[in-house]
């Protein structure tokens, strides 16, 4: 996974993903954080690509599904802050 601008021309890619970052850092003792994000998205029919790092989690959704994802997460009680894409 990398920024689309650095993909070599001979590599097949699937572009059009947007990242939703879980506010971190997250303590390793926490459980169910990713489930709390993934479950409302699954219930709304939004496919995800999940990525965990040392300090937090990211959930990637297709750009076309982002509005549906925001509604699903907001309805589940998550606070969504948007930022302009790079």
XYZ file of N, CA, C and O in Angstrom:
344
model
N 0.852 -1.154 0.000
C 0.000 0.000 0.000
C 0.905 1.226 0.000
O 1.866 1.295 0.761
N 0.563 2.170 -0.884
C 1.348 3.400 -0.966
C 0.530 4.483 -1.661
O -0.541 4.217 -2.209
N 1.037 5.679 -1.636
C 0.400 6.786 -2.329
C 0.405 6.496 -3.830
O 1.400 6.000 -4.371
N -0.684 6.801 -4.490
C -0.824 6.506 -5.925
C 0.246 7.185 -6.759
O 0.612 6.687 -7.831
N 0.780 8.291 -6.283
C 1.774 9.032 -7.068
C 3.115 8.305 -7.183
O 3.929 8.653 -8.031
N 3.352 7.289 -6.359
C 4.637 6.592 -6.401
C 4.525 5.163 -6.936
O 5.493 4.410 -6.886
N 3.380 4.796 -7.467
C 3.209 3.453 -8.008
C 3.903 3.377 -9.369
O 3.633 4.196 -10.248
N 4.785 2.409 -9.558
C 5.430 2.254 -10.863
C 4.385 1.980 -11.946
O 3.348 1.361 -11.687
N 4.639 2.425 -13.160
C 3.641 2.301 -14.232
C 3.285 0.859 -14.606
O 2.206 0.603 -15.125
N 4.147 -0.100 -14.309
C 3.887 -1.490 -14.678
C 3.187 -2.285 -13.574
O 3.024 -3.497 -13.683
N 2.730 -1.616 -12.516
C 2.097 -2.287 -11.384
C 0.584 -2.070 -11.446
O 0.112 -0.962 -11.674
N -0.167 -3.152 -11.269
C -1.625 -3.064 -11.224
C -2.041 -2.525 -9.865
O -1.561 -2.986 -8.834
N -2.941 -1.542 -9.875
C -3.391 -0.927 -8.626
C -4.906 -0.881 -8.564
O -5.583 -0.965 -9.586
N -5.405 -0.754 -7.367
C -6.819 -0.470 -7.157
C -6.856 0.838 -6.376
O -6.572 0.887 -5.186
N -7.178 1.902 -7.063
C -7.164 3.216 -6.429
C -8.565 3.611 -5.991
O -9.523 2.869 -6.158
N -8.665 4.813 -5.421
C -9.956 5.329 -5.024
C -10.350 4.994 -3.600
O -11.532 4.888 -3.287
N -9.380 4.819 -2.723
C -9.654 4.521 -1.321
C -9.516 5.784 -0.493
O -8.708 6.659 -0.781
N -10.308 5.891 0.573
C -10.212 6.984 1.540
C -9.986 6.374 2.910
O -10.569 5.340 3.234
N -9.150 7.007 3.703
C -8.799 6.489 5.024
C -9.611 7.166 6.113
O -9.788 8.378 6.107
N -10.085 6.364 7.042
C -10.719 6.842 8.264
C -9.784 6.433 9.393
O -9.526 5.245 9.611
N -9.249 7.433 10.078
C -8.273 7.188 11.142
C -8.974 7.173 12.489
O -9.741 8.071 12.818
N -8.686 6.150 13.274
C -9.165 6.093 14.648
C -8.226 6.965 15.472
O -7.001 6.818 15.403
N -8.796 7.879 16.241
C -7.976 8.776 17.051
C -7.129 7.950 18.007
O -7.625 7.067 18.694
N -5.857 8.210 18.034
C -4.949 7.465 18.873
C -4.078 8.404 19.668
O -4.298 9.605 19.643
N -3.104 7.909 20.371
C -2.681 6.516 20.379
C -3.618 5.633 21.199
O -4.296 6.097 22.108
N -3.633 4.372 20.824
C -4.470 3.381 21.493
C -3.607 2.485 22.367
O -2.551 2.029 21.944
N -4.073 2.210 23.559
C -3.371 1.303 24.459
C -3.534 -0.123 23.944
O -4.618 -0.508 23.489
N -2.465 -0.912 24.014
C -2.537 -2.302 23.531
C -3.525 -3.151 24.313
O -3.971 -4.184 23.845
N -3.896 -2.726 25.509
C -4.844 -3.485 26.312
C -6.295 -3.300 25.881
O -7.173 -4.038 26.326
N -6.543 -2.322 25.022
C -7.912 -2.098 24.549
C -8.339 -3.226 23.619
O -7.554 -3.684 22.796
N -9.575 -3.645 23.765
C -10.113 -4.658 22.852
C -11.401 -4.131 22.240
O -12.103 -3.317 22.838
N -11.686 -4.580 21.047
C -12.950 -4.245 20.393
C -12.973 -2.918 19.672
O -14.024 -2.524 19.161
N -11.845 -2.217 19.600
C -11.828 -0.909 18.942
C -12.144 -1.056 17.453
O -13.026 -0.378 16.928
N -11.430 -1.929 16.785
C -11.676 -2.117 15.352
C -13.081 -2.657 15.101
O -13.755 -2.241 14.153
N -13.550 -3.540 15.961
C -14.905 -4.072 15.826
C -15.944 -2.964 15.946
O -16.932 -2.948 15.198
N -15.720 -2.013 16.839
C -16.667 -0.909 17.025
C -16.794 -0.052 15.778
O -17.821 0.578 15.550
N -15.757 -0.033 14.958
C -15.791 0.699 13.694
C -16.273 -0.205 12.566
O -17.113 0.181 11.754
N -15.759 -1.424 12.525
C -16.076 -2.334 11.422
C -17.530 -2.811 11.431
O -18.139 -2.962 10.370
N -18.094 -3.035 12.611
C -19.449 -3.586 12.686
C -20.503 -2.660 12.068
O -21.310 -3.116 11.253
N -20.520 -1.364 12.412
C -21.512 -0.495 11.778
C -21.328 -0.397 10.259
O -22.304 -0.289 9.511
N -20.076 -0.467 9.825
C -19.823 -0.422 8.385
C -20.314 -1.697 7.712
O -20.932 -1.646 6.645
N -20.063 -2.829 8.329
C -20.554 -4.097 7.781
C -22.081 -4.105 7.738
O -22.679 -4.526 6.737
N -22.703 -3.628 8.813
C -24.168 -3.575 8.857
C -24.733 -2.688 7.754
O -25.835 -2.925 7.263
N -23.965 -1.657 7.349
C -24.390 -0.746 6.290
C -23.981 -1.228 4.899
O -24.261 -0.564 3.904
N -23.292 -2.377 4.850
C -22.876 -2.921 3.556
C -21.650 -2.238 2.966
O -21.438 -2.276 1.763
N -20.817 -1.632 3.831
C -19.608 -0.948 3.372
C -18.413 -1.875 3.591
O -18.107 -2.247 4.724
N -17.746 -2.225 2.511
C -16.547 -3.063 2.602
C -15.379 -2.220 3.095
O -15.285 -1.028 2.787
N -14.483 -2.860 3.846
C -13.338 -2.136 4.402
C -12.033 -2.867 4.134
O -12.010 -4.065 3.855
N -10.966 -2.121 4.243
C -9.604 -2.642 4.306
C -9.042 -2.063 5.597
O -8.932 -0.843 5.738
N -8.765 -2.906 6.577
C -8.306 -2.436 7.886
C -6.784 -2.515 7.976
O -6.157 -3.451 7.477
N -6.222 -1.507 8.620
C -4.781 -1.425 8.798
C -4.506 -0.969 10.224
O -5.046 0.051 10.662
N -3.713 -1.731 10.934
C -3.350 -1.363 12.300
C -1.879 -0.999 12.361
O -1.045 -1.643 11.727
N -1.576 0.047 13.112
C -0.200 0.471 13.310
C 0.094 0.430 14.804
O -0.771 0.082 15.603
N 1.280 0.836 15.165
C 1.673 0.828 16.575
C 0.748 1.689 17.426
O 0.378 1.314 18.525
N 0.325 2.854 16.892
C -0.429 3.788 17.707
C -1.917 3.862 17.472
O -2.655 4.355 18.324
N -2.392 3.376 16.328
C -3.816 3.510 16.032
C -4.236 2.556 14.917
O -3.437 1.765 14.430
N -5.490 2.651 14.543
C -6.035 1.839 13.450
C -6.549 2.772 12.357
O -6.961 3.904 12.627
N -6.538 2.261 11.139
C -7.109 2.960 9.997
C -8.078 2.002 9.321
O -7.814 0.799 9.231
N -9.173 2.546 8.830
C -10.119 1.767 8.044
C -10.226 2.471 6.701
O -10.551 3.660 6.640
N -9.926 1.757 5.634
C -10.027 2.321 4.303
C -11.320 1.854 3.663
O -11.680 0.673 3.779
N -12.006 2.779 3.030
C -13.235 2.475 2.303
C -13.105 3.065 0.908
O -12.368 4.035 0.693
N -13.804 2.487 -0.023
C -13.796 3.046 -1.373
C -14.404 4.442 -1.311
O -15.336 4.698 -0.551
N -13.864 5.351 -2.102
C -14.322 6.737 -2.075
C -15.818 6.848 -2.333
O -16.507 7.651 -1.708
N -16.336 5.999 -3.203
C -17.773 6.034 -3.504
C -18.630 5.635 -2.301
O -19.796 6.013 -2.214
N -18.052 4.892 -1.360
C -18.785 4.449 -0.170
C -18.570 5.363 1.025
O -19.180 5.154 2.075
N -17.727 6.384 0.885
C -17.404 7.237 2.026
C -18.632 7.918 2.629
O -18.786 7.893 3.857
N -19.522 8.511 1.847
C -20.699 9.127 2.478
C -21.536 8.137 3.298
O -21.974 8.447 4.409
N -21.708 6.935 2.768
C -22.457 5.893 3.478
C -21.715 5.486 4.756
O -22.328 5.258 5.802
N -20.393 5.424 4.688
C -19.581 5.065 5.854
C -19.692 6.127 6.944
O -19.824 5.802 8.128
N -19.661 7.384 6.553
C -19.761 8.475 7.524
C -21.112 8.431 8.225
O -21.191 8.577 9.454
N -22.174 8.204 7.488
C -23.512 8.106 8.091
C -23.573 6.926 9.055
O -24.068 7.047 10.179
N -23.054 5.783 8.636
C -23.096 4.586 9.485
C -22.313 4.791 10.778
O -22.775 4.435 11.867
N -21.132 5.372 10.673
C -20.312 5.581 11.862
C -20.915 6.649 12.774
O -20.922 6.500 13.993
N -21.431 7.714 12.187
C -22.081 8.761 12.983
C -23.296 8.206 13.710
O -23.518 8.498 14.890
N -24.077 7.387 13.019
C -25.266 6.784 13.635
C -24.902 5.843 14.770
O -25.696 5.640 15.689
N -23.698 5.275 14.710
C -23.234 4.365 15.763
C -22.584 5.123 16.921
O -22.082 4.512 17.864
N -22.566 6.458 16.846
C -22.034 7.251 17.939
C -20.598 7.703 17.782
O -20.024 8.308 18.698
N -19.990 7.423 16.635
C -18.612 7.867 16.403
C -18.611 9.319 15.937
O -19.491 9.734 15.186
N -17.632 10.062 16.399
C -17.470 11.463 15.966
C -16.549 11.459 14.741
O -15.435 10.926 14.801
N -17.012 12.045 13.669
C -16.246 12.079 12.417
C -15.785 13.498 12.157
O -16.585 14.425 12.142
N -14.491 13.668 11.969
C -13.928 14.945 11.550
C -13.353 14.737 10.161
O -12.625 13.779 9.936
N -13.671 15.614 9.252
C -13.191 15.417 7.888
C -11.971 16.296 7.628
O -11.779 17.323 8.264
N -11.185 15.850 6.692
C -10.071 16.649 6.197
C -10.029 16.472 4.692
O -10.447 15.434 4.164
N -9.570 17.468 4.023
C -9.521 17.422 2.567
C -8.514 16.377 2.111
O -7.465 16.204 2.729
N -8.834 15.654 1.029
C -7.877 14.659 0.516
C -6.636 15.355 -0.014
O -6.691 16.489 -0.456
N -5.514 14.627 0.063
C -4.262 15.173 -0.465
C -4.238 15.089 -1.955
O -4.801 14.329 -2.595
